[in-house]
Tab-separated table of C-alpha atoms and ligand atoms in Angstrom:
chain	number	residue	atom	x	y	z
A	1	MET	CA	97.215	51.275	147.537
A	2	SER	CA	95.487	54.583	146.818
A	3	TYR	CA	97.314	57.920	146.896
A	4	LEU	CA	94.030	59.721	147.528
A	5	PHE	CA	92.993	60.811	151.040
A	6	PRO	CA	90.170	58.434	151.929
A	7	THR	CA	87.625	61.248	152.451
A	8	TYR	CA	84.936	59.476	150.403
A	9	ALA	CA	83.444	56.023	151.040
A	10	ARG	CA	83.511	55.244	147.338
A	11	TRP	CA	81.201	52.814	145.565
A	12	ASP	CA	82.501	49.813	143.753
A	13	VAL	CA	81.536	51.267	140.364
A	14	GLU	CA	84.079	52.759	137.974
A	15	PRO	CA	82.483	54.861	135.237
A	16	GLU	CA	83.598	54.321	131.650
A	17	LYS	CA	81.040	56.494	129.902
A	18	ALA	CA	77.957	58.533	130.800
A	19	ILE	CA	75.411	59.859	128.309
A	20	GLY	CA	71.922	61.208	128.988
A	21	SER	CA	70.330	59.394	131.935
A	22	TYR	CA	72.705	56.419	131.808
A	23	MET	CA	76.210	55.521	132.926
A	24	THR	CA	78.222	52.478	131.858
A	25	ASP	CA	80.977	51.135	134.096
A	26	LYS	CA	84.345	49.569	133.212
A	27	ASN	CA	82.756	46.099	133.226
A	28	GLY	CA	80.165	47.159	130.678
A	29	LYS	CA	77.312	47.229	133.229
A	30	GLU	CA	74.731	49.919	132.514
A	31	TYR	CA	73.135	52.024	135.256
A	32	LEU	CA	70.201	54.389	135.179
A	33	ASP	CA	71.486	57.461	136.991
A	34	PHE	CA	69.145	58.931	139.626
A	35	THR	CA	72.049	60.843	141.244
A	36	SER	CA	72.815	63.361	138.445
A	37	GLY	CA	76.334	63.611	139.896
A	38	ILE	CA	74.690	64.722	143.208
A	39	GLY	CA	72.324	67.248	141.684
A	40	VAL	CA	74.804	68.606	139.139
A	41	CYS	CA	74.016	67.054	135.752
A	42	ASN	CA	70.454	68.375	135.635
A	43	LEU	CA	70.434	68.056	131.824
A	44	GLY	CA	71.767	64.504	131.971
A	45	HIS	CA	75.305	63.541	130.978
A	46	GLN	CA	76.946	65.321	128.046
A	47	PRO	CA	74.073	67.601	127.001
A	48	ALA	CA	74.831	68.564	123.383
A	49	LYS	CA	74.266	72.323	123.714
A	50	VAL	CA	76.537	72.557	126.751
A	51	LYS	CA	79.254	70.497	125.067
A	52	GLU	CA	79.061	72.679	121.978
A	53	ALA	CA	79.324	75.913	124.019
A	54	VAL	CA	82.328	74.652	125.984
A	55	LYS	CA	84.094	73.481	122.813
A	56	LYS	CA	83.528	76.879	121.223
A	57	GLN	CA	84.938	78.666	124.267
A	58	LEU	CA	87.887	76.259	124.367
A	59	ASP	CA	88.857	77.491	120.910
A	60	SER	CA	88.712	81.166	122.004
A	61	PHE	CA	90.383	81.246	125.449
A	62	TRP	CA	89.923	79.282	128.640
A	63	HIS	CA	91.642	81.419	131.249
A	64	VAL	CA	92.698	85.038	131.217
A	65	SER	CA	91.839	86.201	134.793
A	66	ASN	CA	89.256	88.482	136.292
A	67	LEU	CA	91.379	91.533	135.468
A	68	PHE	CA	89.605	91.485	132.113
A	69	THR	CA	86.076	92.418	131.140
A	70	MET	CA	84.396	89.276	129.820
A	71	GLU	CA	81.158	89.547	127.904
A	72	GLN	CA	80.223	85.953	128.688
A	73	GLN	CA	80.365	86.613	132.448
A	74	GLU	CA	78.046	89.601	131.968
A	75	ILE	CA	75.620	87.480	129.940
A	76	ALA	CA	75.650	84.652	132.509
A	77	ALA	CA	75.191	87.108	135.397
A	78	LYS	CA	72.224	88.766	133.683
A	79	ILE	CA	70.466	85.468	132.999
A	80	LEU	CA	71.095	84.226	136.544
A	81	ALA	CA	70.148	87.455	138.311
A	82	SER	CA	66.983	87.814	136.213
A	83	ALA	CA	65.943	84.229	136.964
A	84	ALA	CA	66.390	84.900	140.691
A	85	GLU	CA	64.673	88.308	140.418
A	86	MET	CA	67.856	89.949	141.698
A	87	ASP	CA	70.561	92.334	140.481
A	88	ALA	CA	74.161	91.312	141.122
A	89	VAL	CA	76.271	88.167	140.801
A	90	PHE	CA	79.691	87.037	142.009
A	91	PHE	CA	80.972	83.827	140.408
A	92	SER	CA	82.810	81.285	142.559
A	93	ASN	CA	83.994	77.726	141.878
A	94	SER	CA	81.796	75.772	144.249
A	95	GLY	CA	78.824	75.840	146.567
A	96	ALA	CA	80.872	76.215	149.738
A	97	GLU	CA	82.710	79.181	148.246
A	98	ALA	CA	79.434	80.820	147.270
A	99	ASN	CA	78.120	80.412	150.828
A	100	GLU	CA	81.422	81.566	152.310
A	101	GLY	CA	81.162	84.756	150.221
A	102	ALA	CA	77.500	85.217	151.145
A	103	ILE	CA	78.417	85.085	154.844
A	104	LYS	CA	81.160	87.683	154.285
A	105	LEU	CA	78.757	89.911	152.360
A	106	ALA	CA	76.038	89.661	155.019
A	107	ARG	CA	78.488	90.585	157.791
A	108	LYS	CA	79.885	93.537	155.856
A	109	ALA	CA	76.524	94.874	154.702
A	110	THR	CA	74.947	94.753	158.167
A	111	GLY	CA	77.988	95.394	160.376
A	112	LYS	CA	76.645	92.499	162.492
A	113	THR	CA	77.982	88.991	163.018
A	114	LYS	CA	75.321	86.605	164.340
A	115	ILE	CA	73.898	84.269	161.712
A	116	ILE	CA	70.985	81.928	162.361
A	117	THR	CA	70.967	78.607	160.534
A	118	PHE	CA	69.043	75.362	161.080
A	119	GLU	CA	69.509	71.981	162.713
A	120	ASN	CA	70.423	69.367	160.085
A	121	SER	CA	71.375	72.040	157.554
A	122	PHE	CA	74.360	71.640	155.251
A	123	HIS	CA	76.227	74.603	153.802
A	124	GLY	CA	79.696	73.287	152.935
A	125	ARG	CA	83.104	72.197	154.181
A	126	THR	CA	85.094	75.431	154.516
A	127	PHE	CA	85.435	76.928	157.986
A	128	ALA	CA	82.599	79.449	157.749
A	129	THR	CA	80.248	77.084	155.912
A	130	MET	CA	81.088	74.159	158.208
A	131	SER	CA	80.372	76.493	161.139
A	132	ALA	CA	77.060	77.417	159.497
A	133	THR	CA	76.160	73.743	159.093
A	134	GLY	CA	73.795	72.391	161.765
A	135	GLN	CA	75.265	68.873	161.952
A	136	ASP	CA	77.903	67.919	164.535
A	137	LYS	CA	79.267	65.006	162.492
A	138	ILE	CA	80.559	67.421	159.822
A	139	LYS	CA	82.638	69.311	162.433
A	140	GLN	CA	84.177	66.415	164.376
A	141	GLY	CA	87.840	67.054	165.140
A	142	PHE	CA	88.013	70.402	163.338
A	143	GLY	CA	87.129	72.776	166.193
A	144	PRO	CA	86.895	75.505	167.262
A	145	MET	CA	84.325	76.708	164.735
A	146	LEU	CA	83.821	80.281	163.553
A	147	GLU	CA	81.816	82.143	166.199
A	148	LYS	CA	78.326	83.573	166.155
A	149	PHE	CA	76.366	80.868	164.373
A	150	VAL	CA	73.257	79.589	166.147
A	151	TYR	CA	71.120	76.664	165.020
A	152	VAL	CA	67.370	76.452	165.461
A	153	PRO	CA	64.972	73.615	164.577
A	154	PHE	CA	63.817	73.655	160.925
A	155	ASN	CA	60.149	74.661	160.514
A	156	ASP	CA	59.855	75.931	164.114
A	157	ILE	CA	58.950	79.620	164.002
A	158	GLU	CA	58.629	80.065	167.780
A	159	VAL	CA	62.238	79.049	168.510
A	160	LEU	CA	63.431	81.168	165.582
A	161	LYS	CA	61.655	84.209	167.064
A	162	THR	CA	63.617	83.870	170.303
A	163	GLU	CA	66.915	84.128	168.391
A	164	MET	CA	65.972	87.152	166.227
A	165	THR	CA	67.944	89.539	168.437
A	166	GLU	CA	69.426	92.923	167.485
A	167	ASP	CA	72.854	91.494	166.673
A	168	VAL	CA	71.579	89.158	163.922
A	169	ALA	CA	73.042	89.809	160.469
A	170	ALA	CA	71.186	87.082	158.582
A	171	VAL	CA	69.137	83.943	158.559
A	172	MET	CA	70.585	81.327	156.198
A	173	ILE	CA	68.308	78.528	155.047
A	174	GLU	CA	67.829	75.703	152.544
A	175	ILE	CA	64.307	75.385	151.116
A	176	ILE	CA	64.740	71.600	151.234
A	177	GLN	CA	67.516	70.252	153.445
A	178	GLY	CA	69.233	67.951	150.968
A	179	GLU	CA	72.191	66.419	152.799
A	180	GLY	CA	70.431	66.627	156.170
A	181	GLY	CA	67.610	64.163	155.373
A	182	LEU	CA	65.524	65.629	152.523
A	183	ASN	CA	63.474	67.782	154.901
A	184	VAL	CA	60.989	70.027	153.136
A	185	GLY	CA	60.191	73.460	154.575
A	186	ASP	CA	56.575	74.428	155.377
A	187	ALA	CA	54.932	77.230	153.393
A	188	SER	CA	53.597	78.806	156.598
A	189	PHE	CA	57.051	78.704	158.165
A	190	PHE	CA	58.614	80.446	155.147
A	191	ASN	CA	55.867	83.041	155.232
A	192	GLU	CA	56.565	83.889	158.887
A	193	LEU	CA	60.314	83.759	158.318
A	194	GLN	CA	60.092	86.364	155.561
A	195	LYS	CA	57.976	88.616	157.763
A	196	LEU	CA	60.393	88.318	160.693
A	197	CYS	CA	63.406	89.123	158.479
A	198	THR	CA	61.691	92.133	156.874
A	199	ASP	CA	60.337	93.527	160.155
A	200	ASN	CA	63.700	93.157	161.945
A	201	HIS	CA	65.920	94.257	159.003
A	202	ILE	CA	67.672	90.902	159.010
A	203	LEU	CA	69.064	89.578	155.710
A	204	LEU	CA	67.568	86.403	154.294
A	205	ILE	CA	70.146	84.160	152.610
A	206	VAL	CA	68.696	81.200	150.716
A	207	ASP	CA	71.132	78.380	149.963
A	208	GLU	CA	69.871	77.037	146.625
A	209	ILE	CA	72.981	75.025	145.848
A	210	GLN	CA	71.067	71.753	145.627
A	211	THR	CA	67.519	73.030	145.084
A	212	GLY	CA	68.200	75.631	142.377
A	213	ILE	CA	68.563	75.577	138.579
A	214	GLY	CA	65.204	73.974	137.888
A	215	ARG	CA	65.493	71.029	140.278
A	216	THR	CA	62.093	71.718	141.848
A	217	GLY	CA	60.325	72.971	138.714
A	218	LYS	CA	61.100	76.675	139.280
A	219	PRO	CA	64.420	78.391	138.562
A	220	PHE	CA	64.883	78.488	142.360
A	221	ALA	CA	62.901	76.647	145.027
A	222	PHE	CA	62.270	79.811	147.102
A	223	GLN	CA	60.008	80.958	144.244
A	224	HIS	CA	57.410	78.337	145.231
A	225	TYR	CA	56.873	80.300	148.445
A	226	GLY	CA	57.024	83.939	147.352
A	227	LEU	CA	60.141	84.617	149.432
A	228	LYS	CA	62.152	87.779	148.775
A	229	PRO	CA	65.704	86.867	149.779
A	230	ASP	CA	68.526	89.411	149.935
A	231	ILE	CA	71.096	86.815	148.864
A	232	VAL	CA	70.731	83.502	147.033
A	233	THR	CA	73.591	81.062	146.516
A	234	SER	CA	73.854	78.649	143.612
A	235	ALA	CA	76.295	75.980	142.336
A	236	LYS	CA	75.866	72.263	141.416
A	237	GLY	CA	73.444	72.373	138.427
A	238	LEU	CA	74.604	75.833	137.361
A	239	GLY	CA	77.385	74.514	135.097
A	240	SER	CA	76.103	71.023	134.203
A	241	GLY	CA	79.288	69.565	135.729
A	242	PHE	CA	81.736	72.372	135.004
A	243	PRO	CA	82.743	73.890	138.357
A	244	ILE	CA	80.880	77.119	139.029
A	245	GLY	CA	79.039	78.675	141.947
A	246	ALA	CA	77.422	82.055	142.441
A	247	ILE	CA	76.390	84.593	145.036
A	248	ILE	CA	73.312	86.399	143.740
A	249	GLY	CA	72.254	89.548	145.556
A	250	LYS	CA	70.100	92.645	145.604
A	251	GLU	CA	71.272	95.905	144.042
A	252	TYR	CA	71.964	97.645	147.377
A	253	LEU	CA	74.563	94.999	148.264
A	254	LYS	CA	76.869	96.035	145.386
A	255	GLU	CA	78.463	98.794	147.450
A	256	TYR	CA	79.707	96.284	150.045
A	257	PHE	CA	81.517	94.143	147.460
A	258	GLY	CA	83.635	96.831	145.798
A	259	PRO	CA	87.029	96.313	144.115
A	260	GLY	CA	89.416	94.344	146.311
A	261	SER	CA	86.765	93.231	148.817
A	262	HIS	CA	86.372	89.670	147.520
A	263	GLY	CA	87.809	87.588	144.708
A	264	SER	CA	88.734	84.236	143.235
A	265	THR	CA	91.378	83.338	140.640
A	266	PHE	CA	89.237	80.689	138.965
A	267	GLY	CA	85.768	82.103	139.782
A	268	GLY	CA	83.829	82.774	136.592
A	269	ASN	CA	86.191	80.622	134.523
A	270	PRO	CA	85.269	81.056	130.828
A	271	LEU	CA	84.635	77.336	130.219
A	272	SER	CA	82.358	77.055	133.256
A	273	VAL	CA	80.578	80.270	132.319
A	274	ALA	CA	79.998	78.998	128.752
A	275	ALA	CA	78.570	75.760	130.197
A	276	SER	CA	76.428	77.798	132.549
A	277	ILE	CA	74.918	80.049	129.869
A	278	ALA	CA	74.030	77.024	127.726
A	279	THR	CA	72.542	75.262	130.769
A	280	MET	CA	70.467	78.219	131.942
A	281	ASN	CA	69.198	78.924	128.405
A	282	ILE	CA	67.600	75.482	128.463
A	283	VAL	CA	66.553	75.087	132.107
A	284	PHE	CA	64.936	78.499	132.603
A	285	GLN	CA	62.519	78.075	129.685
A	286	GLU	CA	58.946	77.967	130.908
A	287	ALA	CA	58.070	74.837	128.923
A	288	PHE	CA	61.107	72.999	130.327
A	289	LEU	CA	60.182	73.867	133.916
A	290	LYS	CA	56.555	72.875	133.347
A	291	ASP	CA	57.753	69.514	132.104
A	292	VAL	CA	59.839	69.034	135.265
A	293	ILE	CA	56.665	69.492	137.332
A	294	VAL	CA	54.747	66.995	135.185
A	295	LYS	CA	57.497	64.372	135.600
A	296	ALA	CA	57.841	65.128	139.294
A	297	ASN	CA	54.100	64.637	139.823
A	298	LEU	CA	54.230	61.356	137.932
A	299	LEU	CA	57.177	60.081	139.968
A	300	MET	CA	55.724	61.190	143.310
A	301	THR	CA	52.272	59.723	142.565
A	302	GLU	CA	53.692	56.384	141.478
A	303	LEU	CA	56.012	56.204	144.474
A	304	GLN	CA	53.138	57.014	146.838
A	305	ASN	CA	50.832	54.478	145.205
A	306	SER	CA	53.316	51.643	145.168
A	307	LEU	CA	55.384	52.182	148.317
A	308	THR	CA	53.259	53.783	151.026
A	309	SER	CA	52.127	50.383	152.293
A	310	SER	CA	55.659	48.944	152.345
A	311	PRO	CA	56.684	47.946	155.896
A	312	ILE	CA	60.124	49.510	155.396
A	313	VAL	CA	58.885	52.878	154.049
A	314	LYS	CA	58.099	55.535	156.657
A	315	GLU	CA	57.448	58.597	154.493
A	316	ILE	CA	57.863	59.839	150.932
A	317	ARG	CA	58.473	63.576	150.587
A	318	GLY	CA	60.026	66.142	148.293
A	319	LEU	CA	59.475	68.924	145.830
A	320	GLY	CA	59.934	68.664	142.077
A	321	LEU	CA	62.548	66.103	141.103
A	322	MET	CA	64.148	66.129	144.565
A	323	ILE	CA	62.519	63.262	146.386
A	324	GLY	CA	63.291	61.431	149.625
A	325	ILE	CA	61.996	58.039	150.722
A	326	GLU	CA	62.445	57.692	154.472
A	327	LEU	CA	63.093	54.069	155.352
A	328	THR	CA	62.997	52.134	158.603
A	329	VAL	CA	66.228	50.374	157.598
A	330	PRO	CA	69.750	51.660	156.829
A	331	VAL	CA	69.788	53.245	153.385
A	332	GLN	CA	73.286	52.052	152.422
A	333	THR	CA	72.165	48.431	152.039
A	334	ILE	CA	69.271	49.527	149.831
A	335	LEU	CA	71.571	51.702	147.704
A	336	SER	CA	73.898	48.783	147.149
A	337	GLU	CA	70.954	46.547	146.121
A	338	LEU	CA	69.722	49.260	143.749
A	339	ARG	CA	73.167	49.432	142.144
A	340	SER	CA	73.214	45.656	141.690
A	341	ASN	CA	69.892	46.057	139.882
A	342	GLY	CA	71.209	48.874	137.679
A	343	LEU	CA	70.032	52.022	139.458
A	344	LEU	CA	72.243	54.719	140.994
A	345	ALA	CA	70.641	56.690	143.847
A	346	LEU	CA	71.818	58.662	146.888
A	347	PRO	CA	71.477	58.725	150.663
A	348	ALA	CA	70.309	61.756	152.666
A	349	GLY	CA	71.391	60.966	156.206
A	350	ASP	CA	71.278	57.346	157.412
A	351	LYS	CA	67.748	56.318	156.498
A	352	VAL	CA	66.576	58.430	153.589
A	353	LEU	CA	66.858	57.299	149.993
A	354	ARG	CA	67.378	60.447	147.897
A	355	LEU	CA	66.349	60.553	144.234
A	356	LEU	CA	67.777	63.290	141.990
A	357	PRO	CA	67.087	62.085	138.440
A	358	PRO	CA	68.124	64.317	135.547
A	359	LEU	CA	65.453	66.912	134.738
A	360	THR	CA	65.568	65.642	131.151
A	361	ILE	CA	64.577	62.098	132.109
A	362	SER	CA	62.009	60.462	129.817
A	363	ASP	CA	58.790	58.858	131.052
A	364	SER	CA	60.032	55.394	130.129
A	365	GLU	CA	63.306	55.956	132.029
A	366	LEU	CA	61.297	57.113	135.040
A	367	GLU	CA	59.165	53.971	134.843
A	368	HIS	CA	62.313	51.844	134.566
A	369	GLY	CA	63.808	53.485	137.693
A	370	LEU	CA	60.531	53.120	139.569
A	371	SER	CA	60.291	49.429	138.804
A	372	ILE	CA	63.844	48.832	140.124
A	373	ILE	CA	63.046	50.737	143.347
A	374	GLN	CA	59.789	48.825	143.796
A	375	THR	CA	61.458	45.441	143.232
A	376	VAL	CA	64.387	46.139	145.570
A	377	LEU	CA	62.233	47.511	148.408
A	378	LYS	CA	59.786	44.613	148.051
A	379	GLU	CA	62.555	42.009	148.162
A	380	TYR	CA	64.299	43.716	151.082
A	381	SER	CA	61.117	44.068	153.129
A	382	LYS	CA	60.670	40.279	152.977
A	383	THR	CA	63.937	39.798	154.845
A	384	ALA	CA	63.636	42.860	157.111
A	385	VAL	CA	60.270	42.094	158.733
B	401	LIG	C1	72.695	72.972	150.267
B	401	LIG	C2	74.159	72.857	150.004
B	401	LIG	N1	74.955	73.876	150.301
B	401	LIG	C3	76.286	73.821	150.069
B	401	LIG	C4	76.872	72.704	149.527
B	401	LIG	C5	78.356	72.669	149.278
B	401	LIG	O1	78.617	72.731	147.913
B	401	LIG	P1	80.045	72.277	147.334
B	401	LIG	O2	80.188	70.825	147.594
B	401	LIG	O3	79.979	72.623	145.875
B	401	LIG	O4	81.073	73.077	148.049
B	401	LIG	C6	76.070	71.597	149.211
B	401	LIG	C7	76.663	70.370	148.672
B	401	LIG	O5	76.131	69.308	148.763
B	401	LIG	C8	74.679	71.684	149.450
B	401	LIG	O6	73.858	70.667	149.162
């Protein structure tokens, strides 16, 4: 009997050790990890520089509270804000908390309440972020939701236009919908979206919780499209596995988040901040990001070449090292077959196989992962058609 609430449909794999791109389970079976702890361990498992920074901080202090000035928080905020081309940071513990705070900030700064989000979006599990999420299954049994969220189809500028009314505080968007099916936004759509937000004085909030921290080959995915968001949220890869999230905003927003307006006991925890500085110092280097693009191109090209003709593959899409393979069959069976063959991967919705390999993955590890995917899909398609 388990004493845990059964909120997760857990896999039958119990990790014993994880280093670099690999995990070994309690039975000694080795897996190549294309999940990165769901987009968290972007530098692989146990990156040395991050471990070293956390150990050093552990020997100084690991919690004192946000009543104190902490140099490390200032350093982390400067690196993060500069990478996002913004000016102010609030540290939270998770992605949902970052989005929750972003929603509060947008309401306070505009004095308005309506927030437009997108069908199939995912923004978190707290009340405001669940309300912002454009998927009914996430909300089942928890109603009523927070008011004033409306959902429009992703990549549909005409429907969006009809909702850009005077009472709109913000548009909140993912550049790639990760949980909702690995749906990639169109450049032309983002272009129009930015124009609409600027012209109507509506805040643009970009949820970069899954797409940020180098995952797509830029510090943040919005930078592929020249967007100028007012608020960006980050988490997952920001601390390489130590819990940290962030609201990143423009200078003018500082006045709406004055003393006492928002807070978090654990937000900006010194250990997480140390992990975050070490992570960002690696990921935001130009050469590192260039390398992510090279690997991403290799992976995408090989997937396209080997799988496009498969009868069970509908589409392969993605940006950087965030790739989705849309299948004609349920993804859970494929994931289980991949695990049997030594590869850990993720679902995105019911039929999309989501690949989030570590950004540090080597070419030979990529080839190894590819060959497992090719073998499993080939074998499965024999029985499925
Ligand atoms: C785009 C996006 N926003 C928000 C969240 C919620 O983050 P957390 O689970 O850290 O609360 C997630 C998590 O998957 C996400 O992918």
